[in-house]
Amino acid sequence: MDRKRLIVRSGVVAVVTAFIWLGVWTVPTSAQESLADLLTADAPMNLLSNGGFEVMKPAYWEATGAGAAWTREQSRTPSWSLKLSGAGEAHWQQPEAVRNWVPGIPGSGNPELEVGGWVWTDGVNTAPASDAEKFQLVFEFFDGAGVDLLGGPLVLDVPQDQASSGGWVEISSASLGAITLPGEQAAKSAKITFRKGASATGTAYLDDVYLRKADPAADGWSGGWFNPNADAGDTWYYWWADFDVGGDWPASQKHFQHVTDADAHSGSYSLKIEQNPLVADPSFETVAVSERVAVTQGEPVLLSFWVRHEGHPSPNDIGTGQNNLGLTILWYNNLQGGAAGWGEIGGVDIVLNEEGNQHLIPLLKRETTTGWTQYAFIAYPPVDAVGVEARPRYWHQFAGITYWDDVAIIPLGGSALGTDITEDPGAGVPSTFVLHQNYPNPFNPVTNIVFDLPESSAVSLTVYNILGQRVATLVDDQVLSAGRQTVTFDAGNLPSGVYLYTLVTDRDKEAKAMVLMK
């Protein structure tokens, strides 16, 4: 999954994709509030619905019944599982288990399949006589037209021969025979349901649902499930090598990642990625993947996130080779994935510390333990891009623990080289608040900033550099009349680079990026 490393050179900005670090805010509080507010997970402009990991439900699983809970009472891999308990019927269901990264489950001509999961029971009723008294794990496979490919659900009964299992027990379709789906790639859709019958009692937990080849040595690929271990918070999912085939988790799993309240930059929760202490060599990457959100070709977006690490065993090696943290940005030609196709049309890896990124400030600190640090980048979607994902990640050799929080994808409006602003004195009073893209852009050294005020308002127009420092105050809490306003900005005393200009009124706030090229 490695891609070309990003190299940022001072004063050079790519037209298609440009990335700049915005840094830790050093401006006064009043100025911070007008810019830093744009870079929080819960900012109204953030396209991500759960950038702060505060939505307390598992990604892509839906609960029915009072007895369905997302819990940390038990977990086979850290640190969450799906729980069913209480009186009456309840279930957890993943209505679509075939999603972004996999277009379907292979059919005939491919390996025979095995599905299953791991369950833990506590005080359940024994010797159930009917489905109403059982806990069950159910799989269903459908073609693109919604036809059931197995002629009915594949049902695995949770063992209820004793009241409590005392640990995690594997249940598998192997006892029913290997699964072969008709067609070369038959299952465009799949559904997974963990259910409790109306008359069942006690508690059952589910973790590490898997899909794998019935014969590990067979040729071909099994496909894969979405969020199989239920540790991803709403709208996120994870990837690591063989993450959806079960195997001998957790013993051989190089890293764990899950929602945690052990630390947070803001709110109560963050994403935790940690090296498995049972494994000495964390020899492959681990990736957290955001939801796919809509973008417009050429209109810049700001990607921002906070991260800190602790317990790195060899801090002097951080940033060498694959011993690194970073973020991958992927562009897509569709928003659906799954049956619609993967749709990737480009991407870039942003590595936080290595020789190729020597102009990123700050580099990922070569320290055993760090505090929270913010990184942010401006990116321009390429031709045909309609969607983007953000992917916080470990590269292949990073060790220790990291916390990630306040991930944001924020549209900045305008365009990479937009010069489409024209004055129209006869246009009258505008009906809406608009901050236009500056023109010309890029500029050297003078540009015009135009904005529309639907009513008279106190206005502040401020320019910040890539370190978050205020470099110019063009309008300072001045009352301006309704209409189109134009402010000229002379950056003759500033170095080349990307700057943000922010407009704050009594009712509105907006920011855009501009490029000074001398």
Coordinates of C-alpha atoms in Angstrom, one line a residue, residues 55-71 81-85 88-96 99 191-196 206 227 230 234:
V55 CA -19.6 8.7 18.0
M56 CA -20.0 5.7 20.3
K57 CA -21.2 3.0 17.9
P58 CA -19.2 0.5 15.8
A59 CA -18.7 1.4 12.2
Y60 CA -21.2 -0.2 9.8
W61 CA -22.9 -2.3 12.4
E62 CA -26.5 -1.5 13.3
A63 CA -28.2 -2.4 16.6
T64 CA -31.8 -3.6 17.1
G65 CA -33.3 -4.2 20.5
A66 CA -32.4 -2.9 24.0
G67 CA -30.0 -5.8 24.6
A68 CA -27.6 -4.9 21.7
A69 CA -24.6 -3.0 23.0
W70 CA -21.1 -2.1 21.8
T71 CA -18.9 -3.0 24.8
S81 CA -17.0 -6.5 20.9
L82 CA -20.7 -6.8 20.1
K83 CA -22.9 -7.8 23.0
L84 CA -26.4 -9.3 23.1
S85 CA -28.2 -9.7 26.4
G88 CA -36.5 -10.3 24.1
E89 CA -35.1 -10.4 20.7
A90 CA -32.0 -8.3 19.7
H91 CA -29.4 -8.3 17.0
W92 CA -26.4 -6.6 15.6
Q93 CA -26.4 -6.5 11.8
Q94 CA -23.9 -5.3 9.2
P95 CA -26.3 -4.8 6.2
E96 CA -23.5 -4.4 3.8
R99 CA -17.6 -2.2 1.0
K191 CA -25.0 -9.3 5.2
I192 CA -23.8 -10.5 8.6
T193 CA -26.2 -10.8 11.5
F194 CA -25.4 -11.6 15.2
R195 CA -28.8 -12.4 16.7
K196 CA -30.5 -13.3 20.0
L206 CA -19.0 -11.6 19.2
N227 CA -14.8 -3.9 10.2
A230 CA -15.9 -4.2 15.7
D234 CA -18.6 5.0 13.4

